[in-house]
XYZ file of C-alpha atoms in Angstrom:
560
model
C 63.959 42.986 81.959
C 60.767 43.009 79.973
C 58.836 44.459 82.929
C 61.396 47.197 83.495
C 61.349 48.261 79.856
C 57.590 48.438 79.917
C 57.595 51.185 82.572
C 56.549 54.453 80.890
C 59.440 56.856 80.304
C 57.635 59.646 82.139
C 57.689 57.524 85.298
C 61.411 57.039 84.991
C 61.893 60.773 84.466
C 59.846 61.616 87.555
C 61.792 59.084 89.575
C 65.084 60.597 88.504
C 63.833 64.112 89.226
C 62.752 63.305 92.757
C 65.769 61.157 93.523
C 68.119 63.978 92.515
C 66.311 66.986 93.927
C 66.780 66.245 97.655
C 70.474 65.533 97.060
C 70.917 68.860 95.240
C 69.170 70.767 98.021
C 71.214 68.987 100.632
C 74.602 69.591 99.031
C 74.048 73.194 97.861
C 74.498 75.760 100.586
C 73.842 79.333 99.500
C 76.991 81.418 99.987
C 77.294 84.734 101.742
C 78.548 87.428 99.370
C 80.629 90.420 100.429
C 81.090 92.963 97.648
C 83.902 95.387 98.490
C 84.356 98.317 96.138
C 86.493 101.429 96.311
C 86.166 104.526 94.151
C 88.837 105.222 91.516
C 91.271 102.624 92.871
C 93.849 101.992 90.150
C 95.081 98.435 89.770
C 98.598 99.919 89.712
C 98.051 100.868 93.366
C 97.481 97.298 94.577
C 100.636 95.366 95.336
C 99.109 92.086 94.118
C 99.291 93.756 90.670
C 102.305 96.048 91.095
C 104.224 96.800 94.289
C 106.265 99.722 92.954
C 103.988 102.357 94.543
C 102.421 100.871 97.675
C 102.029 97.660 99.630
C 98.428 96.542 100.207
C 98.821 93.332 102.231
C 95.160 93.006 103.198
C 93.734 93.440 99.712
C 96.438 91.029 98.584
C 95.062 88.493 101.087
C 91.979 88.184 98.897
C 94.163 87.349 95.899
C 96.133 84.807 97.931
C 92.890 83.153 99.043
C 91.403 83.187 95.556
C 91.741 84.536 92.009
C 93.256 87.729 90.620
C 91.908 88.944 87.257
C 94.421 90.771 85.050
C 92.014 91.786 82.263
C 88.931 92.852 84.213
C 87.400 96.030 82.814
C 84.436 98.384 82.900
C 81.876 99.267 80.246
C 81.989 103.025 80.920
C 84.781 104.489 83.029
C 82.969 106.970 85.248
C 81.603 106.553 88.763
C 77.800 106.507 88.781
C 77.370 104.765 85.403
C 79.751 102.017 86.498
C 77.710 101.432 89.646
C 74.474 101.364 87.651
C 75.943 98.737 85.333
C 77.030 96.632 88.305
C 73.583 96.778 89.898
C 71.589 96.056 86.742
C 73.863 93.891 84.600
C 73.064 96.226 81.697
C 75.105 98.645 79.600
C 74.673 102.359 80.300
C 72.517 103.061 77.246
C 69.896 100.623 78.557
C 69.915 101.388 82.289
C 69.793 105.129 81.522
C 72.784 106.162 83.642
C 75.126 107.028 80.774
C 76.969 109.760 82.694
C 76.920 111.664 85.979
C 74.294 114.057 84.604
C 71.379 111.903 83.500
C 69.411 110.101 86.219
C 69.330 106.375 86.792
C 66.165 104.749 85.493
C 64.595 103.555 88.740
C 62.326 101.100 86.925
C 65.396 98.878 86.501
C 65.477 95.718 88.575
C 68.734 95.508 90.527
C 70.310 92.232 91.524
C 70.111 92.987 95.310
C 66.313 93.029 94.896
C 66.503 89.499 93.538
C 68.677 88.407 96.435
C 66.282 89.958 98.918
C 63.327 88.187 97.280
C 65.266 84.915 97.442
C 65.611 85.161 101.225
C 69.012 86.813 101.543
C 69.606 89.402 104.222
C 70.964 92.479 102.438
C 72.905 95.547 103.592
C 74.874 98.426 102.088
C 77.367 100.740 103.807
C 79.391 103.522 102.191
C 79.283 105.217 98.820
C 76.507 104.471 96.335
C 76.875 107.862 94.565
C 73.354 108.131 93.141
C 69.919 107.813 94.691
C 69.027 108.119 98.353
C 66.990 104.937 98.739
C 68.817 101.931 97.260
C 66.430 99.170 96.265
C 66.717 95.677 97.658
C 68.436 96.423 100.973
C 67.168 95.581 104.449
C 69.667 98.027 105.920
C 71.746 100.836 104.475
C 73.835 103.802 105.540
C 75.162 105.644 102.504
C 77.039 108.852 101.785
C 75.081 111.569 99.989
C 76.594 111.944 96.529
C 80.377 111.987 96.697
C 80.411 112.201 100.485
C 83.125 113.739 102.660
C 86.376 112.305 103.989
C 86.072 113.880 107.437
C 83.046 113.906 109.748
C 80.820 112.658 106.925
C 77.044 112.800 106.618
C 75.069 109.623 105.951
C 71.615 108.869 104.610
C 70.261 105.936 106.586
C 67.284 103.627 106.276
C 66.160 103.849 109.887
C 67.765 106.960 111.409
C 67.244 109.642 108.785
C 70.264 111.831 107.976
C 73.115 111.645 110.459
C 76.642 112.985 110.804
C 79.406 110.825 112.247
C 82.646 112.259 113.586
C 85.821 110.685 112.339
C 87.441 109.491 109.116
C 85.125 108.103 106.457
C 87.005 104.866 105.667
C 87.117 103.920 109.357
C 83.450 104.844 109.843
C 82.175 102.796 106.896
C 84.093 99.819 108.275
C 82.730 100.386 111.780
C 79.201 100.340 110.365
C 79.920 97.179 108.383
C 81.381 95.335 111.366
C 78.550 96.484 113.611
C 76.032 95.039 111.174
C 77.916 91.740 110.944
C 78.105 91.537 114.738
C 74.673 92.797 115.757
C 72.186 92.710 112.877
C 73.204 89.714 110.777
C 70.846 86.775 111.112
C 72.891 83.618 111.505
C 70.182 81.469 109.931
C 70.106 83.436 106.646
C 72.758 83.947 103.969
C 73.668 87.588 103.408
C 74.621 89.971 100.619
C 76.776 92.782 102.002
C 77.915 95.855 100.050
C 80.977 97.456 101.708
C 81.717 100.538 99.593
C 84.565 103.001 100.151
C 84.687 106.653 99.127
C 88.476 106.533 98.961
C 90.542 107.073 96.925
C 88.244 109.540 95.142
C 89.406 113.105 94.555
C 90.237 115.339 96.625
C 92.270 112.647 98.410
C 92.294 113.443 102.116
C 94.182 110.775 104.021
C 93.589 109.868 107.663
C 95.445 111.876 110.308
C 97.555 108.854 111.266
C 99.097 108.741 107.770
C 99.820 112.428 107.214
C 103.378 112.451 108.515
C 104.452 109.306 106.684
C 102.946 109.965 103.268
C 103.718 113.680 102.934
C 107.375 112.684 103.262
C 107.385 109.822 100.758
C 108.675 109.907 97.177
C 107.200 107.734 94.429
C 108.386 106.354 91.126
C 107.329 108.397 88.078
C 105.543 106.623 85.217
C 107.392 106.382 81.913
C 104.745 108.468 80.115
C 104.449 111.310 82.637
C 105.516 113.794 79.938
C 103.478 112.329 77.088
C 102.884 114.949 74.354
C 99.916 113.028 72.839
C 101.468 112.927 69.379
C 100.620 109.897 67.293
C 97.028 109.663 68.511
C 93.722 111.379 67.870
C 92.711 114.883 68.896
C 90.770 113.469 71.842
C 93.907 112.779 73.887
C 95.211 116.293 73.314
C 91.878 117.941 74.119
C 91.355 116.155 77.441
C 91.580 118.385 80.517
C 93.152 116.116 83.115
C 96.840 116.831 82.767
C 98.526 116.989 86.162
C 100.532 120.113 85.349
C 97.764 122.070 83.622
C 94.570 120.974 85.342
C 95.323 119.683 88.823
C 94.352 122.370 91.320
C 96.978 123.987 93.540
C 94.854 124.171 96.695
C 91.879 121.918 96.014
C 94.088 118.979 94.982
C 97.721 119.614 95.966
C 96.939 121.286 99.312
C 98.763 124.562 98.822
C 97.155 127.056 101.147
C 95.212 129.884 99.421
C 97.554 132.401 101.067
C 100.542 130.543 99.608
C 98.969 130.825 96.157
C 98.444 134.545 96.656
C 101.996 135.029 97.881
C 103.418 133.235 94.841
C 100.992 134.759 92.351
C 99.466 131.403 91.355
C 96.163 131.548 89.510
C 93.293 129.306 90.532
C 92.617 126.167 88.497
C 88.930 125.361 88.445
C 87.114 125.680 91.777
C 90.484 125.679 93.479
C 90.225 127.676 96.718
C 86.524 126.869 97.180
C 87.274 123.161 97.217
C 90.135 123.640 99.677
C 88.028 125.772 102.010
C 85.241 123.198 101.963
C 87.619 120.400 102.912
C 89.097 122.373 105.799
C 85.691 123.575 106.995
C 84.658 119.988 107.794
C 87.592 119.392 110.143
C 87.218 119.675 113.902
C 89.865 121.527 115.904
C 92.133 118.511 116.415
C 91.871 117.364 112.813
C 92.546 120.873 111.556
C 95.642 121.168 113.727
C 97.106 117.952 112.330
C 96.132 118.902 108.775
C 97.743 122.350 108.991
C 100.867 120.946 110.619
C 101.507 118.373 107.886
C 100.639 120.597 104.934
C 102.226 123.673 106.494
C 105.562 121.936 106.062
C 104.682 121.094 102.452
C 103.792 124.728 101.786
C 106.997 126.111 103.297
C 109.179 123.747 101.278
C 107.357 124.646 98.075
C 107.678 128.393 98.692
C 111.444 128.041 99.102
C 111.828 125.960 95.948
C 109.340 127.783 93.723
C 111.572 130.587 92.332
C 113.883 128.051 90.662
C 111.288 125.524 89.466
C 110.793 124.886 85.742
C 107.487 123.645 84.326
C 108.856 120.102 84.350
C 109.879 120.541 87.974
C 106.367 121.681 88.866
C 104.876 118.733 87.018
C 107.081 116.423 89.058
C 106.179 118.218 92.292
C 102.463 118.014 91.534
C 102.784 114.321 90.688
C 104.472 113.582 94.030
C 101.831 115.581 95.938
C 99.116 113.707 94.070
C 100.628 110.310 94.837
C 101.214 111.140 98.499
C 97.563 112.001 99.084
C 96.039 109.399 96.750
C 98.091 106.510 98.107
C 97.673 107.770 101.668
C 93.909 107.289 101.344
C 94.484 103.755 100.021
C 96.554 102.904 103.090
C 93.404 103.346 105.184
C 91.320 101.282 102.775
C 93.779 98.400 103.052
C 93.924 98.609 106.844
C 90.160 98.549 107.144
C 89.695 95.677 104.722
C 92.083 93.826 107.015
C 89.693 94.496 109.918
C 86.802 92.926 107.997
C 88.831 89.901 106.869
C 90.027 89.376 110.430
C 86.421 89.452 111.665
C 85.355 86.873 109.112
C 88.199 84.565 110.086
C 87.665 84.976 113.825
C 83.948 84.293 113.558
C 83.967 81.299 111.227
C 82.502 83.169 108.254
C 85.230 82.519 105.676
C 84.264 79.010 104.641
C 81.149 79.755 102.617
C 81.607 83.437 101.820
C 82.329 84.786 98.350
C 84.512 87.898 98.779
C 85.056 90.356 95.939
C 87.349 93.378 95.834
C 87.095 95.790 92.932
C 86.850 99.474 92.013
C 84.189 101.290 90.024
C 86.910 101.820 87.395
C 90.632 102.324 87.058
C 92.508 105.620 87.362
C 95.514 107.386 85.853
C 98.449 107.707 88.213
C 100.465 110.027 86.011
C 100.417 107.798 82.927
C 100.085 110.064 79.860
C 100.543 112.939 82.332
C 96.999 112.366 83.559
C 94.854 111.896 86.628
C 91.170 110.816 86.489
C 89.725 108.135 84.132
C 87.114 108.136 81.246
C 89.250 106.937 78.318
C 89.260 103.333 77.128
C 93.055 103.310 77.580
C 94.087 100.612 80.037
C 94.678 102.626 83.203
C 91.021 103.704 83.349
C 89.391 100.918 81.328
C 90.854 98.094 83.392
C 89.795 97.685 86.999
C 91.170 95.591 89.855
C 89.236 92.406 90.516
C 90.137 89.888 93.209
C 87.726 87.095 94.151
C 88.013 84.595 97.018
C 85.702 81.719 97.910
C 87.542 79.156 100.038
C 86.951 75.629 98.799
C 85.477 76.861 95.507
C 88.120 79.154 94.000
C 91.702 77.928 93.805
C 93.924 79.918 96.155
C 96.572 82.048 94.445
C 95.114 81.560 90.964
C 95.098 84.091 88.102
C 92.850 84.683 85.115
C 93.590 86.805 82.056
C 90.106 86.390 80.565
C 88.035 89.402 79.488
C 85.510 89.918 82.282
C 83.633 93.155 82.955
C 81.623 94.868 85.663
C 78.682 94.013 83.393
C 79.131 90.409 84.571
C 78.998 90.898 88.332
C 75.210 90.658 88.732
C 74.910 87.373 86.862
C 77.978 85.914 88.533
C 76.566 86.577 91.999
C 73.122 85.297 91.035
C 74.724 82.167 89.597
C 76.771 81.600 92.745
C 73.621 81.897 94.872
C 71.483 79.691 92.637
C 69.072 82.532 91.814
C 67.508 82.807 88.356
C 69.063 85.452 86.119
C 66.710 87.887 84.320
C 66.793 87.409 80.552
C 67.403 91.128 79.900
C 70.732 91.191 81.756
C 73.585 91.535 79.271
C 76.586 90.085 81.064
C 77.816 86.547 81.553
C 78.453 84.679 84.772
C 82.172 84.098 85.165
C 81.607 81.290 87.655
C 83.225 78.876 85.152
C 86.461 80.851 85.497
C 86.237 80.871 89.286
C 85.638 77.130 89.507
C 88.198 75.975 86.937
C 85.818 75.256 84.044
C 87.638 77.620 81.681
C 86.507 75.671 78.619
C 82.976 76.979 79.237
C 84.098 80.606 78.804
C 84.359 81.762 75.192
C 84.289 85.571 75.253
C 86.922 87.042 72.940
C 85.972 90.750 72.984
C 84.243 93.341 75.182
C 82.345 96.547 74.421
C 82.949 100.008 75.897
C 81.049 103.304 75.547
C 81.811 106.661 77.233
C 79.317 109.554 76.986
C 80.110 112.550 79.215
C 81.168 115.341 76.829
C 81.356 118.323 76.876
C 81.891 118.248 80.612
C 84.544 118.235 83.284
C 87.836 116.836 81.896
C 86.602 117.131 78.276
C 87.099 113.525 77.208
C 85.350 113.009 73.895
C 82.503 110.544 73.533
C 83.709 107.217 72.199
C 82.890 103.554 71.920
C 85.243 100.650 71.349
C 85.809 96.957 70.948
C 88.631 95.514 73.041
C 90.237 92.117 72.549
C 93.322 90.719 74.222
C 95.366 91.932 71.241
C 93.733 95.144 70.005
C 91.487 98.121 70.679
C 89.427 99.753 67.940
C 88.056 103.095 69.179
C 85.593 105.476 67.534
C 85.540 109.080 68.787
C 82.319 110.508 67.403
C 81.648 113.899 68.975
C 82.668 116.624 68.250
C 85.263 115.305 65.833
C 84.901 111.968 64.080
C 88.036 109.824 64.237
C 89.219 106.254 64.677
C 92.056 104.809 66.681
C 93.581 101.336 66.563
C 95.905 100.235 69.356
C 98.095 97.138 69.218
C 97.967 96.054 72.870
C 100.787 93.541 72.494
C 103.355 95.662 70.631
C 102.322 98.973 72.215
C 101.409 98.269 75.865
C 101.757 101.959 76.808
C 99.209 102.821 74.097
C 101.178 105.590 72.438
C 100.597 104.937 68.727
C 97.494 104.946 66.588
C 98.015 102.390 63.798
C 94.572 102.762 62.242
C 95.987 104.013 58.931
C 98.971 101.644 58.895
C 98.598 99.304 55.852
C 100.088 96.465 57.885
C 96.914 96.480 60.004
C 94.380 96.653 57.169
C 93.035 93.139 57.713
C 92.968 93.578 61.491
C 91.100 96.854 61.084
C 88.556 95.282 58.728
C 87.936 92.374 61.090
C 87.564 94.628 64.141
C 85.090 96.891 62.358
C 82.948 93.852 61.594
C 83.141 92.553 65.150
C 82.448 95.996 66.643
C 79.298 96.294 64.530
C 78.198 92.862 65.750
C 78.768 93.836 69.393
C 76.691 96.980 68.984
C 73.831 94.891 67.641
C 74.283 92.293 70.399
C 74.071 94.936 73.130
C 71.332 96.988 71.396
C 73.457 100.115 71.009
C 73.220 102.383 67.979
C 74.133 105.757 66.491
C 70.501 106.823 66.919
C 70.660 106.191 70.667
C 73.960 108.082 70.918
C 72.527 111.063 69.036
C 69.496 111.126 71.298
C 71.736 111.321 74.373
C 73.780 114.084 72.704
C 70.661 116.110 71.874
C 69.251 115.819 75.383
C 72.599 116.625 76.999
C 73.235 119.701 74.854
C 69.702 120.963 75.479
C 70.363 120.763 79.216
C 73.795 122.374 78.795
C 72.298 125.324 76.890
C 69.822 125.744 79.732
C 72.653 125.836 82.277
C 71.676 122.506 83.832
C 74.985 120.670 83.326
C 77.500 121.194 86.116
C 80.807 122.614 84.889
C 79.626 123.368 81.337
C 79.288 127.071 80.616
C 77.252 128.748 77.908
C 80.549 129.683 76.257
C 81.652 126.046 76.177
C 78.378 125.024 74.518
C 78.815 127.726 71.873
C 82.416 126.628 71.234
C 81.366 122.992 70.766
C 78.547 123.939 68.411
C 80.883 126.167 66.381
C 83.437 123.369 66.021
C 80.708 120.937 65.074
C 79.414 123.339 62.429
C 82.884 123.739 60.904
C 83.302 119.969 60.610
C 79.877 119.403 59.097
């Protein structure tokens, strides 16, 4: 005993280190990671969450194999900024991609780069939305910008720009399966991005679904005819009401000649968008398209003389749901193809599979389509995670996770060091049953793109499981407090209700702390406003006219 105790402690430490290290290396096998993301896929349109609109049996398979998150959310509900946050693990104000106008700061390190450096084989297929040369990928084939539903163009790493005939959701899956079959190195773990364009606007479904979905009828949301009373001016000002702002031809597929016959005025770039969609179709696709929507047009022309505004709202909602959900049908089918391949080729066992969207989407709630607000339908996003043997099958989590956390979660799962400037948290403890190690009780949100398409005011917010405190700060300055438990449809602003005075005080304090934690500030926000408005005055912001800039500045002057 005396001899043992006389051994220097540093020798014991070295002995422990070297006795443990080989065991750790032997037992830890780096997982494959497949990140599946769609664009604007509302959680309400996944039957694992809600089966009142559509059945999605293949996406549901991921939930049955693993965990479904009910409170997953985004930091900024708009396409490109969400993707930048996912790639960098940083809030928009730090990665530079605050909206669809400002560019992504390419000096950012993205987590696929770290995977590539750690010996992972990396690939991306589908919609990135910004940038033509994604960093950290051995192989990629991506859509330019928004991409097209039919006969899409692709930017590729090795083939230059190509066009592929067919339907985009099928093609992206074909590319993904081809890579798994022919380019994947069996000796290396892989990180695979499988990214769908659907169900992004203008919602063109595959030919095989046209007949079925143009004849379906869907349940209306309870708030379809919301009048926006009881909330701030921001809800009333927004330009994404289905009746007022959804385009006749570009969205609802009325033919331009039908519009002319009925005397319907264009909404936005209405006929141009329709003509562009049709111009991409080959002869066979065009025939099927015109056949299905010709019937829709004839039925509408017969009904139109007797339709009230409410009737038209209901008609537009049904047309919207038919096309939107029709595109999701293809997404679900194709995800089934990938899951089947994994099962048939023995790749399920050590593969972490994620399904999510770049944000949520309004499916008629509050009378809206699109996203942007911190209200639940756009703020929350679907998140389903499977990892056989690691994540309990059929489990559910209601913890507050965000797209900000994806990078660190994947790095954690792969045993790769996480950069200190990433701002999220790995939710591996939630996936592996160590819930006691997760202590987040609030998340931060910040939306920037205003004035712009859809005219949703700039705002930031703190969200807890019980409340949302929202600050709209441009043009008008106002606060909104939502009781998420008592008011799940988010119809009443209780900010000035004396019964919530202590809640309001506490949330203000916590919101200020979050802004410090994430290095956000009023000075940063003002800088983005100044730069944006300078570009808008110069005609550099898509969809923002000189007249709109002058209107905003006039309103701002009146308030000040």
